[in-house]
mmCIF file of C-alpha atoms in Angstrom:
data_model
loop_
_atom_site.group_PDB
_atom_site.id
_atom_site.type_symbol
_atom_site.label_atom_id
_atom_site.label_comp_id
_atom_site.label_asym_id
_atom_site.label_seq_id
_atom_site.Cartn_x
_atom_site.Cartn_y
_atom_site.Cartn_z
ATOM 1 C CA UNK A 158 87.881 12.874 90.734
ATOM 2 C CA UNK A 159 88.464 11.205 87.354
ATOM 3 C CA UNK A 160 88.165 7.463 86.809
ATOM 4 C CA UNK A 161 91.761 6.784 86.904
ATOM 5 C CA UNK A 162 92.426 8.545 90.194
ATOM 6 C CA UNK A 163 89.369 6.785 91.687
ATOM 7 C CA UNK A 164 90.578 3.364 90.648
ATOM 8 C CA UNK A 165 94.089 4.165 92.258
ATOM 9 C CA UNK A 166 92.362 5.370 95.330
ATOM 10 C CA UNK A 167 90.150 2.409 95.500
ATOM 11 C CA UNK A 168 92.927 -0.171 94.860
ATOM 12 C CA UNK A 169 95.141 1.554 97.412
ATOM 13 C CA UNK A 170 92.348 1.280 99.948
ATOM 14 C CA UNK A 171 91.857 -2.360 99.270
ATOM 15 C CA UNK A 172 95.646 -3.075 99.757
ATOM 16 C CA UNK A 173 95.842 -0.991 103.033
ATOM 17 C CA UNK A 174 92.600 -2.344 104.581
ATOM 18 C CA UNK A 175 92.873 -5.948 103.792
ATOM 19 C CA UNK A 176 95.168 -7.023 106.483
ATOM 20 C CA UNK A 177 93.422 -5.248 109.168
ATOM 21 C CA UNK A 178 90.135 -6.980 107.994
ATOM 22 C CA UNK A 179 91.790 -10.248 108.293
ATOM 23 C CA UNK A 180 91.022 -10.979 104.668
ATOM 24 C CA UNK A 181 92.770 -9.457 101.688
ATOM 25 C CA UNK A 182 90.599 -8.501 98.571
ATOM 26 C CA UNK A 183 91.374 -9.422 95.027
ATOM 27 C CA UNK A 184 93.000 -6.565 93.051
ATOM 28 C CA UNK A 185 92.164 -6.082 89.379
ATOM 29 C CA UNK A 186 95.047 -4.487 87.680
ATOM 30 C CA UNK A 187 95.309 -1.927 85.001
ATOM 31 C CA UNK A 188 95.666 -3.103 81.422
ATOM 32 C CA UNK A 189 99.363 -2.955 80.611
ATOM 33 C CA UNK A 190 100.791 0.110 78.765
ATOM 34 C CA UNK A 191 102.708 -1.441 76.014
ATOM 35 C CA UNK A 192 103.988 1.733 74.595
ATOM 36 C CA UNK A 193 106.015 2.960 77.669
ATOM 37 C CA UNK A 194 109.685 2.528 78.651
ATOM 38 C CA UNK A 195 113.056 3.068 77.102
ATOM 39 C CA UNK A 196 114.211 1.349 73.740
ATOM 40 C CA UNK A 197 115.576 -2.194 74.315
ATOM 41 C CA UNK A 198 119.229 -1.210 73.938
ATOM 42 C CA UNK A 199 118.821 1.827 76.341
ATOM 43 C CA UNK A 200 117.178 -0.501 78.960
ATOM 44 C CA UNK A 201 120.020 -3.032 78.566
ATOM 45 C CA UNK A 202 122.547 -0.280 78.935
ATOM 46 C CA UNK A 203 120.747 1.149 82.082
ATOM 47 C CA UNK A 204 120.178 -2.229 83.715
ATOM 48 C CA UNK A 205 121.999 -2.573 87.094
ATOM 49 C CA UNK A 206 121.325 -3.904 90.530
ATOM 50 C CA UNK A 207 119.943 -1.531 93.267
ATOM 51 C CA UNK A 208 119.696 -2.553 96.938
ATOM 52 C CA UNK A 209 118.408 0.845 98.072
ATOM 53 C CA UNK A 210 114.729 1.912 97.633
ATOM 54 C CA UNK A 211 112.274 4.589 98.279
ATOM 55 C CA UNK A 212 109.614 3.248 100.623
ATOM 56 C CA UNK A 213 106.784 4.833 98.726
ATOM 57 C CA UNK A 214 104.160 2.446 97.522
ATOM 58 C CA UNK A 215 104.225 1.568 93.774
ATOM 59 C CA UNK A 216 101.383 3.179 91.793
ATOM 60 C CA UNK A 217 98.772 0.734 90.385
ATOM 61 C CA UNK A 218 100.144 1.588 86.865
ATOM 62 C CA UNK A 219 103.603 0.528 87.744
ATOM 63 C CA UNK A 220 102.485 -2.431 89.533
ATOM 64 C CA UNK A 221 100.235 -3.615 86.759
ATOM 65 C CA UNK A 222 102.924 -3.236 83.997
ATOM 66 C CA UNK A 223 105.625 -4.864 86.185
ATOM 67 C CA UNK A 224 103.680 -7.978 86.670
ATOM 68 C CA UNK A 225 102.568 -8.131 82.991
ATOM 69 C CA UNK A 226 106.132 -7.717 81.883
ATOM 70 C CA UNK A 227 107.290 -10.502 84.319
ATOM 71 C CA UNK A 228 104.961 -13.173 83.110
ATOM 72 C CA UNK A 229 101.717 -11.848 81.604
ATOM 73 C CA UNK A 230 99.678 -12.880 78.634
ATOM 74 C CA UNK A 231 100.818 -11.288 75.403
ATOM 75 C CA UNK A 232 98.956 -13.504 72.724
ATOM 76 C CA UNK A 233 95.297 -14.504 72.280
ATOM 77 C CA UNK A 234 96.390 -18.089 72.819
ATOM 78 C CA UNK A 235 97.451 -17.278 76.367
ATOM 79 C CA UNK A 236 101.168 -17.492 75.708
ATOM 80 C CA UNK A 237 103.217 -15.458 77.860
ATOM 81 C CA UNK A 238 105.940 -12.432 77.898
ATOM 82 C CA UNK A 239 108.436 -15.147 79.180
ATOM 83 C CA UNK A 240 108.885 -18.398 77.259
ATOM 84 C CA UNK A 241 108.651 -21.745 79.002
ATOM 85 C CA UNK A 242 110.054 -25.144 78.145
ATOM 86 C CA UNK A 243 107.293 -27.079 75.999
ATOM 87 C CA UNK A 244 104.900 -24.279 76.802
ATOM 88 C CA UNK A 245 104.315 -25.860 80.246
ATOM 89 C CA UNK A 246 103.850 -22.571 82.001
ATOM 90 C CA UNK A 247 105.232 -23.763 85.248
ATOM 91 C CA UNK A 248 106.299 -20.368 86.594
ATOM 92 C CA UNK A 249 103.944 -18.719 89.202
ATOM 93 C CA UNK A 250 104.780 -15.038 90.251
ATOM 94 C CA UNK A 251 103.806 -14.064 93.805
ATOM 95 C CA UNK A 252 103.746 -10.471 95.068
ATOM 96 C CA UNK A 253 104.750 -9.719 98.628
ATOM 97 C CA UNK A 254 103.979 -6.283 100.089
ATOM 98 C CA UNK A 255 103.661 -4.763 103.439
ATOM 99 C CA UNK A 256 99.923 -5.702 103.689
ATOM 100 C CA UNK A 257 100.035 -9.310 102.405
ATOM 101 C CA UNK A 258 100.956 -11.907 99.798
ATOM 102 C CA UNK A 259 99.290 -12.308 96.401
ATOM 103 C CA UNK A 260 99.392 -14.587 93.631
ATOM 104 C CA UNK A 261 99.445 -12.940 90.102
ATOM 105 C CA UNK A 262 96.772 -14.352 87.766
ATOM 106 C CA UNK A 263 97.962 -13.768 84.454
ATOM 107 C CA UNK A 264 94.706 -14.947 82.799
ATOM 108 C CA UNK A 265 92.659 -12.443 84.756
ATOM 109 C CA UNK A 266 95.545 -9.881 85.030
ATOM 110 C CA UNK A 267 94.840 -9.532 88.798
ATOM 111 C CA UNK A 268 96.124 -10.322 92.144
ATOM 112 C CA UNK A 269 94.611 -13.247 94.337
ATOM 113 C CA UNK A 270 95.125 -12.826 97.879
ATOM 114 C CA UNK A 271 97.122 -15.555 99.678
ATOM 115 C CA UNK A 272 97.946 -14.354 103.086
ATOM 116 C CA UNK A 273 97.584 -11.114 104.939
ATOM 117 C CA UNK A 274 100.365 -9.526 107.003
ATOM 118 C CA UNK A 275 103.893 -8.093 106.203
ATOM 119 C CA UNK A 276 105.937 -11.225 105.058
ATOM 120 C CA UNK A 277 108.770 -9.193 103.476
ATOM 121 C CA UNK A 278 111.141 -10.496 106.152
ATOM 122 C CA UNK A 279 110.721 -14.023 104.691
ATOM 123 C CA UNK A 280 111.826 -12.767 101.360
ATOM 124 C CA UNK A 281 114.685 -10.867 102.875
ATOM 125 C CA UNK A 282 116.066 -13.963 104.456
ATOM 126 C CA UNK A 283 118.383 -11.896 106.697
ATOM 127 C CA UNK A 284 119.256 -9.123 104.137
ATOM 128 C CA UNK A 285 117.239 -6.196 105.780
ATOM 129 C CA UNK A 286 117.463 -3.906 102.807
ATOM 130 C CA UNK A 287 114.869 -6.075 101.032
ATOM 131 C CA UNK A 288 112.326 -5.152 103.745
ATOM 132 C CA UNK A 289 112.665 -1.365 102.690
ATOM 133 C CA UNK A 290 111.471 -2.183 99.191
ATOM 134 C CA UNK A 291 107.717 -1.694 98.919
ATOM 135 C CA UNK A 292 107.121 -5.006 97.086
ATOM 136 C CA UNK A 293 108.931 -8.052 96.222
ATOM 137 C CA UNK A 294 108.299 -10.496 93.415
ATOM 138 C CA UNK A 295 108.899 -14.148 94.240
ATOM 139 C CA UNK A 296 109.284 -16.538 91.285
ATOM 140 C CA UNK A 297 108.109 -20.136 91.969
ATOM 141 C CA UNK A 298 108.517 -23.248 89.864
ATOM 142 C CA UNK A 299 105.921 -25.932 89.800
ATOM 143 C CA UNK A 300 108.246 -28.771 89.053
ATOM 144 C CA UNK A 301 105.316 -31.275 88.501
ATOM 145 C CA UNK A 302 104.338 -29.395 85.414
ATOM 146 C CA UNK A 303 107.770 -30.230 83.846
ATOM 147 C CA UNK A 304 107.971 -33.868 84.628
ATOM 148 C CA UNK A 305 109.580 -35.721 87.438
ATOM 149 C CA UNK A 306 110.386 -33.305 90.334
ATOM 150 C CA UNK A 307 113.263 -35.413 91.593
ATOM 151 C CA UNK A 308 115.289 -35.270 88.360
ATOM 152 C CA UNK A 309 118.038 -32.876 88.187
ATOM 153 C CA UNK A 310 117.201 -31.985 84.438
ATOM 154 C CA UNK A 311 113.579 -30.987 85.614
ATOM 155 C CA UNK A 312 114.920 -28.548 88.120
ATOM 156 C CA UNK A 313 117.449 -27.130 85.571
ATOM 157 C CA UNK A 314 114.735 -26.526 83.156
ATOM 158 C CA UNK A 315 112.567 -24.845 85.702
ATOM 159 C CA UNK A 316 115.480 -22.688 86.765
ATOM 160 C CA UNK A 317 116.224 -21.473 83.241
ATOM 161 C CA UNK A 318 112.606 -20.401 82.876
ATOM 162 C CA UNK A 319 112.506 -18.728 86.153
ATOM 163 C CA UNK A 320 115.736 -16.807 85.128
ATOM 164 C CA UNK A 321 113.934 -15.549 82.060
ATOM 165 C CA UNK A 322 111.090 -14.210 84.132
ATOM 166 C CA UNK A 323 113.617 -12.552 86.396
ATOM 167 C CA UNK A 324 115.359 -11.024 83.383
ATOM 168 C CA UNK A 325 111.999 -9.646 82.237
ATOM 169 C CA UNK A 326 111.574 -8.013 85.607
ATOM 170 C CA UNK A 327 115.127 -6.429 85.358
ATOM 171 C CA UNK A 328 114.796 -5.113 81.928
ATOM 172 C CA UNK A 329 111.307 -3.663 82.591
ATOM 173 C CA UNK A 330 112.546 -1.870 85.733
ATOM 174 C CA UNK A 331 115.457 -0.482 83.846
ATOM 175 C CA UNK A 332 113.357 0.565 80.990
ATOM 176 C CA UNK A 333 110.872 2.675 83.286
ATOM 177 C CA UNK A 334 113.217 3.779 86.056
ATOM 178 C CA UNK A 335 112.396 1.466 88.815
ATOM 179 C CA UNK A 336 114.970 -0.033 91.192
ATOM 180 C CA UNK A 337 115.456 -3.849 91.616
ATOM 181 C CA UNK A 338 118.094 -6.641 92.144
ATOM 182 C CA UNK A 339 117.680 -10.335 91.375
ATOM 183 C CA UNK A 340 118.141 -12.527 94.315
ATOM 184 C CA UNK A 341 118.257 -16.260 95.355
ATOM 185 C CA UNK A 342 118.455 -15.706 99.138
ATOM 186 C CA UNK A 343 115.192 -16.038 100.956
ATOM 187 C CA UNK A 344 113.677 -18.231 103.791
ATOM 188 C CA UNK A 345 112.165 -20.847 101.490
ATOM 189 C CA UNK A 346 110.721 -22.793 104.366
ATOM 190 C CA UNK A 347 108.816 -19.806 105.715
ATOM 191 C CA UNK A 348 107.632 -18.959 102.062
ATOM 192 C CA UNK A 349 106.314 -22.291 101.534
ATOM 193 C CA UNK A 350 104.088 -21.922 104.353
ATOM 194 C CA UNK A 351 103.113 -18.346 103.784
ATOM 195 C CA UNK A 352 102.274 -18.897 100.059
ATOM 196 C CA UNK A 353 100.797 -22.270 100.705
ATOM 197 C CA UNK A 354 102.907 -23.993 98.159
ATOM 198 C CA UNK A 355 102.586 -27.738 97.279
ATOM 199 C CA UNK A 356 105.657 -30.104 97.840
ATOM 200 C CA UNK A 357 106.479 -29.715 94.036
ATOM 201 C CA UNK A 358 106.495 -26.041 94.040
ATOM 202 C CA UNK A 359 110.020 -24.406 94.553
ATOM 203 C CA UNK A 360 110.694 -20.680 95.277
ATOM 204 C CA UNK A 361 113.820 -19.962 93.381
ATOM 205 C CA UNK A 362 114.239 -16.268 92.796
ATOM 206 C CA UNK A 363 112.843 -13.012 93.999
ATOM 207 C CA UNK A 364 113.131 -9.334 93.077
ATOM 208 C CA UNK A 365 112.478 -6.485 95.518
ATOM 209 C CA UNK A 366 111.217 -3.540 93.593
ATOM 210 C CA UNK A 367 110.750 0.122 94.429
ATOM 211 C CA UNK A 368 111.345 3.703 93.170
ATOM 212 C CA UNK A 369 115.025 4.910 93.426
ATOM 213 C CA UNK A 370 115.829 6.575 96.816
ATOM 214 C CA UNK A 371 116.487 10.233 96.294
#
């Protein structure tokens, strides 16, 4: 077994066994492959919303590149693939899969375990097609990093930045042949508890992601 296959097998094992052990393990992601995907104009041409997914798990390569594209670090100074107002970096990206919920740590390019169990139903918010996707990405704003969380302008700026992250996800998926749809529907109260969010953190968008169903 070569090193790449071993890493994939090990990571898959970690994801599958974490919930049954009542303690998810951190997952170190692959370095992003910055050469893959369709040209920008082709990806824009191909971008569309999909609500039907193959239930097959995403490969560690696709998962790693997806999260980096969403809001990973692309410069030595720590700045991201998605811009943010005043460089406040107030957007957090969470991964929800059948085995648990994780926080994407852009600095370490890894997944930090948050809660074991299948919480895709909270992301679905009553729309069952979401539960068929192997993963969902939940975009969360930390309003406190932008200023007064009670101000409409603070929420507006955060929403714009979250929209950019969502568009990164959409364009990446179109460029590499994954299926997704940007959504605002979800059980926000349930997700606040599952993800252990502070009062100033607001779940605002989500993207179920999977391979196209054949």
